[in-house]
Amino acid sequence: DAGVIQSPRHEVTEMGQEVTLRCKPISGHNSLFWYRQTMMRGLELLIYFNNNVPIDDSGMPEDRFSAKMPNASFSTLKIQPSEPRDSAVYFCASSSGQGGTEAFFGQGTRLTVV
Amino acid sequence: GENVEQHPSTLSVQEGDSAVIKCTYSDSASNYFPWYKQELGKGPQLIIDIRSNVGEKKDQRIAVTLNKTAKHFSLHITETQPEDSAVYFCAAITGANNLFFGTGTRLTVIP
């Protein structure tokens, strides 16, 4: 398996533009997590899906952020409109979701909003 | 939700010495505690984990201890090597299967 695949690896966009980050979890995994990593706040859990259903989105910072998982092999994180403070590395991770199992991370998307 | 605190934020040790990183958690229902290592430009990778029914686990130079009563767990790296230099994260899985991370410890092993 190729592991968790995220795209793009790097994204530079202007303030106010819409940004879409993509994630393909490991086949067979039924839990998917989106994290944001910054120097100041570390790894923040944004949203957690189980069997394609959002279970906990309390970490989503505000209404500008939205996430979807239309099927078991694809998820998106959208920011609209983007702001400079959204600049961070965004990670997607997946696990088999049995509670107490390893989560595998993608390589991350480095987002820069100018 | 779960609140995981991690200390120290930075740690420098001489090669061959031991390194200890400590974490506390708030949700008594948490039952799984993984540790991740993140190298520059990469996503975090699991290095060791411990479940709530075990007090200690060891894998070569790495060991973890868990005190459920006090709600704290620690990572111990012995005989540190330069390649151990990285950012280490502790984490806890809650009863709802959410995975929450500590704020990370940047470990530097000085040759």
mmCIF file of C-alpha atoms in Angstrom:
data_model
loop_
_atom_site.group_PDB
_atom_site.id
_atom_site.type_symbol
_atom_site.label_atom_id
_atom_site.label_comp_id
_atom_site.label_asym_id
_atom_site.label_seq_id
_atom_site.Cartn_x
_atom_site.Cartn_y
_atom_site.Cartn_z
ATOM 1 C CA ASP A 1 0.000 0.000 0.000
ATOM 2 C CA ALA A 2 1.254 3.491 -0.804
ATOM 3 C CA GLY A 3 0.190 4.828 2.565
ATOM 4 C CA VAL A 4 -1.897 7.938 3.137
ATOM 5 C CA ILE A 5 -1.647 10.211 0.125
ATOM 6 C CA GLN A 6 -2.152 13.951 0.388
ATOM 7 C CA SER A 7 -2.202 16.548 -2.340
ATOM 8 C CA PRO A 8 -0.899 19.029 -3.043
ATOM 9 C CA ARG A 9 2.367 18.882 -1.068
ATOM 10 C CA HIS A 10 2.670 22.654 -1.187
ATOM 11 C CA GLU A 11 0.081 25.340 -1.814
ATOM 12 C CA VAL A 12 0.606 29.076 -2.004
ATOM 13 C CA THR A 13 -2.498 31.161 -2.390
ATOM 14 C CA GLU A 14 -3.641 34.726 -1.968
ATOM 15 C CA MET A 15 -5.796 35.836 0.906
ATOM 16 C CA GLY A 16 -9.473 35.442 0.099
ATOM 17 C CA GLN A 17 -9.020 32.534 -2.283
ATOM 18 C CA GLU A 18 -10.547 29.104 -1.786
ATOM 19 C CA VAL A 19 -8.174 26.290 -0.919
ATOM 20 C CA THR A 20 -8.935 22.565 -1.163
ATOM 21 C CA LEU A 21 -6.693 19.952 0.384
ATOM 22 C CA ARG A 22 -7.115 16.311 -0.557
ATOM 23 C CA CYS A 23 -6.498 13.013 1.177
ATOM 24 C CA LYS A 24 -6.628 9.373 0.168
ATOM 25 C CA PRO A 25 -6.555 7.131 3.254
ATOM 26 C CA ILE A 26 -5.096 3.658 3.395
ATOM 27 C CA SER A 27 -7.438 1.109 1.844
ATOM 28 C CA GLY A 28 -9.512 -0.644 4.479
ATOM 29 C CA HIS A 29 -9.086 2.040 7.120
ATOM 30 C CA ASN A 30 -12.370 3.418 8.362
ATOM 31 C CA SER A 31 -11.163 6.302 10.524
ATOM 32 C CA LEU A 32 -9.763 9.509 9.073
ATOM 33 C CA PHE A 33 -8.341 12.517 10.878
ATOM 34 C CA TRP A 34 -7.398 16.012 9.705
ATOM 35 C CA TYR A 35 -4.769 17.875 11.742
ATOM 36 C CA ARG A 36 -3.216 21.324 11.508
ATOM 37 C CA GLN A 37 0.361 21.801 12.666
ATOM 38 C CA THR A 38 1.901 25.136 13.623
ATOM 39 C CA MET A 39 4.873 26.065 15.752
ATOM 40 C CA MET A 40 2.678 27.788 18.288
ATOM 41 C CA ARG A 41 -0.103 25.229 18.683
ATOM 42 C CA GLY A 42 1.469 21.935 17.679
ATOM 43 C CA LEU A 43 -0.781 19.258 16.170
ATOM 44 C CA GLU A 44 -4.417 20.283 16.447
ATOM 45 C CA LEU A 45 -7.187 17.824 15.636
ATOM 46 C CA LEU A 46 -9.586 19.548 13.269
ATOM 47 C CA ILE A 47 -12.061 16.807 12.456
ATOM 48 C CA TYR A 48 -12.451 13.051 12.773
ATOM 49 C CA PHE A 49 -14.470 10.801 10.445
ATOM 50 C CA ASN A 50 -15.521 7.228 11.103
ATOM 51 C CA ASN A 51 -17.049 5.222 8.268
ATOM 52 C CA ASN A 52 -17.235 8.447 6.228
ATOM 53 C CA VAL A 53 -19.330 10.194 8.887
ATOM 54 C CA PRO A 54 -17.983 13.232 10.776
ATOM 55 C CA ILE A 55 -17.853 12.206 14.432
ATOM 56 C CA ASP A 56 -16.173 15.220 15.993
ATOM 57 C CA ASP A 57 -15.624 18.546 14.246
ATOM 58 C CA SER A 58 -15.191 20.601 17.386
ATOM 59 C CA GLY A 59 -11.631 21.406 16.363
ATOM 60 C CA MET A 60 -12.619 23.149 13.145
ATOM 61 C CA PRO A 61 -11.595 26.735 13.853
ATOM 62 C CA GLU A 62 -14.486 28.541 12.198
ATOM 63 C CA ASP A 63 -17.067 28.405 9.462
ATOM 64 C CA ARG A 64 -14.469 29.121 6.809
ATOM 65 C CA PHE A 65 -13.288 25.538 7.268
ATOM 66 C CA SER A 66 -15.253 22.569 5.989
ATOM 67 C CA ALA A 67 -14.432 18.898 5.453
ATOM 68 C CA LYS A 68 -16.115 16.138 3.523
ATOM 69 C CA MET A 69 -15.657 12.443 3.040
ATOM 70 C CA PRO A 70 -17.876 11.379 0.135
ATOM 71 C CA ASN A 71 -16.542 7.829 0.166
ATOM 72 C CA ALA A 72 -14.115 5.581 1.993
ATOM 73 C CA SER A 73 -11.190 6.472 -0.255
ATOM 74 C CA PHE A 74 -11.311 10.260 -0.396
ATOM 75 C CA SER A 75 -11.614 13.285 1.848
ATOM 76 C CA THR A 76 -11.245 17.026 1.366
ATOM 77 C CA LEU A 77 -10.563 19.942 3.657
ATOM 78 C CA LYS A 78 -11.676 23.272 2.267
ATOM 79 C CA ILE A 79 -10.902 26.785 3.453
ATOM 80 C CA GLN A 80 -13.005 29.573 1.996
ATOM 81 C CA PRO A 81 -12.002 32.352 2.154
ATOM 82 C CA SER A 82 -8.411 31.722 3.188
ATOM 83 C CA GLU A 83 -6.521 34.070 5.526
ATOM 84 C CA PRO A 84 -2.795 34.448 6.305
ATOM 85 C CA ARG A 85 -3.315 32.928 9.766
ATOM 86 C CA ASP A 86 -4.402 29.692 8.086
ATOM 87 C CA SER A 87 -0.810 29.159 6.976
ATOM 88 C CA ALA A 88 0.303 25.844 8.447
ATOM 89 C CA VAL A 89 1.024 22.233 7.562
ATOM 90 C CA TYR A 90 -2.153 20.187 7.278
ATOM 91 C CA PHE A 91 -1.937 16.457 7.878
ATOM 92 C CA CYS A 92 -4.387 13.706 7.117
ATOM 93 C CA ALA A 93 -4.160 10.407 8.995
ATOM 94 C CA SER A 94 -6.083 7.155 8.846
ATOM 95 C CA SER A 95 -6.481 4.125 11.066
ATOM 96 C CA SER A 96 -8.483 0.949 11.201
ATOM 97 C CA GLY A 97 -10.559 2.665 13.858
ATOM 98 C CA GLN A 98 -10.834 -0.219 16.244
ATOM 99 C CA GLY A 99 -9.756 1.945 19.154
ATOM 100 C CA GLY A 100 -6.160 1.757 20.124
ATOM 101 C CA THR A 101 -4.707 1.188 16.698
ATOM 102 C CA GLU A 102 -1.915 2.981 14.907
ATOM 103 C CA ALA A 103 -2.761 6.076 12.912
ATOM 104 C CA PHE A 104 -0.761 6.503 9.723
ATOM 105 C CA PHE A 105 0.000 10.008 8.553
ATOM 106 C CA GLY A 106 0.384 11.443 5.102
ATOM 107 C CA GLN A 107 3.293 13.688 4.170
ATOM 108 C CA GLY A 108 1.234 16.796 4.789
ATOM 109 C CA THR A 109 0.298 19.853 2.764
ATOM 110 C CA ARG A 110 2.212 23.025 3.511
ATOM 111 C CA LEU A 111 -0.217 25.891 3.010
ATOM 112 C CA THR A 112 0.975 29.466 2.702
ATOM 113 C CA VAL A 113 -1.603 32.232 2.430
ATOM 114 C CA VAL A 114 -0.130 35.571 1.389
ATOM 115 C CA GLY B 1 -12.400 16.732 24.721
ATOM 116 C CA GLU B 2 -9.139 15.255 25.855
ATOM 117 C CA ASN B 3 -6.337 17.592 26.944
ATOM 118 C CA VAL B 4 -2.821 16.217 26.568
ATOM 119 C CA GLU B 5 0.072 18.196 28.025
ATOM 120 C CA GLN B 6 3.682 17.436 27.185
ATOM 121 C CA HIS B 7 6.979 18.523 28.735
ATOM 122 C CA PRO B 8 9.587 19.661 28.026
ATOM 123 C CA SER B 9 9.104 21.485 24.746
ATOM 124 C CA THR B 10 12.800 21.226 23.947
ATOM 125 C CA LEU B 11 15.434 18.820 25.204
ATOM 126 C CA SER B 12 19.132 18.592 24.449
ATOM 127 C CA VAL B 13 21.213 15.622 25.542
ATOM 128 C CA GLN B 14 24.702 14.367 24.883
ATOM 129 C CA GLU B 15 25.008 11.311 22.698
ATOM 130 C CA GLY B 16 24.804 8.209 24.868
ATOM 131 C CA ASP B 17 22.775 9.868 27.610
ATOM 132 C CA SER B 18 19.108 9.167 28.300
ATOM 133 C CA ALA B 19 16.140 11.350 27.380
ATOM 134 C CA VAL B 20 12.799 11.441 29.171
ATOM 135 C CA ILE B 21 9.626 13.100 27.916
ATOM 136 C CA LYS B 22 6.524 13.333 30.087
ATOM 137 C CA CYS B 23 2.835 13.702 29.287
ATOM 138 C CA THR B 24 -0.389 14.028 31.218
ATOM 139 C CA TYR B 25 -3.941 13.532 30.021
ATOM 140 C CA SER B 26 -7.328 14.545 31.330
ATOM 141 C CA ASP B 27 -9.888 11.999 30.085
ATOM 142 C CA SER B 28 -9.986 8.977 32.380
ATOM 143 C CA ALA B 29 -11.667 7.012 29.566
ATOM 144 C CA SER B 30 -8.534 7.235 27.407
ATOM 145 C CA ASN B 31 -7.118 3.768 26.949
ATOM 146 C CA TYR B 32 -4.397 3.915 24.323
ATOM 147 C CA PHE B 33 -1.267 6.055 24.387
ATOM 148 C CA PRO B 34 0.953 6.124 21.309
ATOM 149 C CA TRP B 35 4.196 8.020 20.830
ATOM 150 C CA TYR B 36 5.118 9.480 17.463
ATOM 151 C CA LYS B 37 8.397 10.702 16.019
ATOM 152 C CA GLN B 38 8.378 13.423 13.393
ATOM 153 C CA GLU B 39 11.394 14.101 11.242
ATOM 154 C CA LEU B 40 11.794 17.259 9.206
ATOM 155 C CA GLY B 41 9.397 17.478 6.283
ATOM 156 C CA LYS B 42 7.585 14.279 7.156
ATOM 157 C CA GLY B 43 4.423 13.227 8.904
ATOM 158 C CA PRO B 44 4.575 11.751 12.406
ATOM 159 C CA GLN B 45 5.343 8.030 12.629
ATOM 160 C CA LEU B 46 4.465 5.670 15.455
ATOM 161 C CA ILE B 47 7.475 4.467 17.441
ATOM 162 C CA ILE B 48 5.862 2.768 20.431
ATOM 163 C CA ASP B 49 2.499 2.575 22.152
ATOM 164 C CA ILE B 50 1.010 1.379 25.421
ATOM 165 C CA ARG B 51 -2.475 0.329 26.413
ATOM 166 C CA SER B 52 -4.206 1.105 29.656
ATOM 167 C CA ASN B 53 -3.918 -2.434 31.024
ATOM 168 C CA VAL B 54 -0.120 -2.295 30.958
ATOM 169 C CA GLY B 55 2.206 -0.239 33.146
ATOM 170 C CA GLU B 56 5.378 -0.447 31.091
ATOM 171 C CA LYS B 57 6.540 -1.494 27.650
ATOM 172 C CA LYS B 58 10.007 -1.656 26.182
ATOM 173 C CA ASP B 59 11.342 -1.920 22.647
ATOM 174 C CA GLN B 60 15.144 -1.925 22.447
ATOM 175 C CA ARG B 61 16.296 1.558 23.508
ATOM 176 C CA ILE B 62 12.777 2.937 23.885
ATOM 177 C CA ALA B 63 10.433 2.396 26.812
ATOM 178 C CA VAL B 64 7.121 3.849 27.883
ATOM 179 C CA THR B 65 5.557 3.905 31.323
ATOM 180 C CA LEU B 66 1.936 4.590 32.222
ATOM 181 C CA ASN B 67 0.409 5.611 35.530
ATOM 182 C CA LYS B 68 -3.377 5.532 35.074
ATOM 183 C CA THR B 69 -4.108 6.732 38.574
ATOM 184 C CA ALA B 70 -2.056 9.873 38.077
ATOM 185 C CA LYS B 71 -2.971 10.107 34.367
ATOM 186 C CA HIS B 72 0.568 10.462 33.165
ATOM 187 C CA PHE B 73 2.844 8.552 30.843
ATOM 188 C CA SER B 74 6.463 8.931 29.827
ATOM 189 C CA LEU B 75 8.839 8.080 27.011
ATOM 190 C CA HIS B 76 12.368 6.989 27.873
ATOM 191 C CA ILE B 77 15.121 6.787 25.279
ATOM 192 C CA THR B 78 18.395 5.281 26.454
ATOM 193 C CA GLU B 79 21.828 5.450 24.798
ATOM 194 C CA THR B 80 20.675 8.288 22.570
ATOM 195 C CA GLN B 81 22.122 8.627 19.085
ATOM 196 C CA PRO B 82 22.175 11.602 16.684
ATOM 197 C CA GLU B 83 19.485 9.955 14.555
ATOM 198 C CA ASP B 84 17.136 10.171 17.537
ATOM 199 C CA SER B 85 17.032 13.940 16.989
ATOM 200 C CA ALA B 86 13.460 14.786 15.968
ATOM 201 C CA VAL B 87 10.187 16.084 17.368
ATOM 202 C CA TYR B 88 8.360 13.586 19.577
ATOM 203 C CA PHE B 89 4.632 13.670 20.261
ATOM 204 C CA CYS B 90 2.646 11.828 22.858
ATOM 205 C CA ALA B 91 -1.023 11.153 22.176
ATOM 206 C CA ALA B 92 -4.116 9.690 23.767
ATOM 207 C CA ILE B 93 -7.141 8.012 22.260
ATOM 208 C CA THR B 94 -10.403 8.769 23.984
ATOM 209 C CA GLY B 95 -13.388 6.483 24.371
ATOM 210 C CA ALA B 96 -14.775 8.061 21.189
ATOM 211 C CA ASN B 97 -11.647 7.014 19.276
ATOM 212 C CA ASN B 98 -10.435 10.596 18.800
ATOM 213 C CA LEU B 99 -6.647 10.891 18.724
ATOM 214 C CA PHE B 100 -5.322 13.941 20.579
ATOM 215 C CA PHE B 101 -1.670 14.972 20.586
ATOM 216 C CA GLY B 102 0.580 16.757 23.011
ATOM 217 C CA THR B 103 2.403 19.875 21.859
ATOM 218 C CA GLY B 104 5.615 18.056 21.015
ATOM 219 C CA THR B 105 9.197 17.884 22.283
ATOM 220 C CA ARG B 106 12.096 18.824 20.058
ATOM 221 C CA LEU B 107 14.923 16.461 21.008
ATOM 222 C CA THR B 108 18.462 17.288 19.979
ATOM 223 C CA VAL B 109 21.188 14.709 20.524
ATOM 224 C CA ILE B 110 24.598 16.358 20.539
ATOM 225 C CA PRO B 111 27.377 14.180 19.095
#
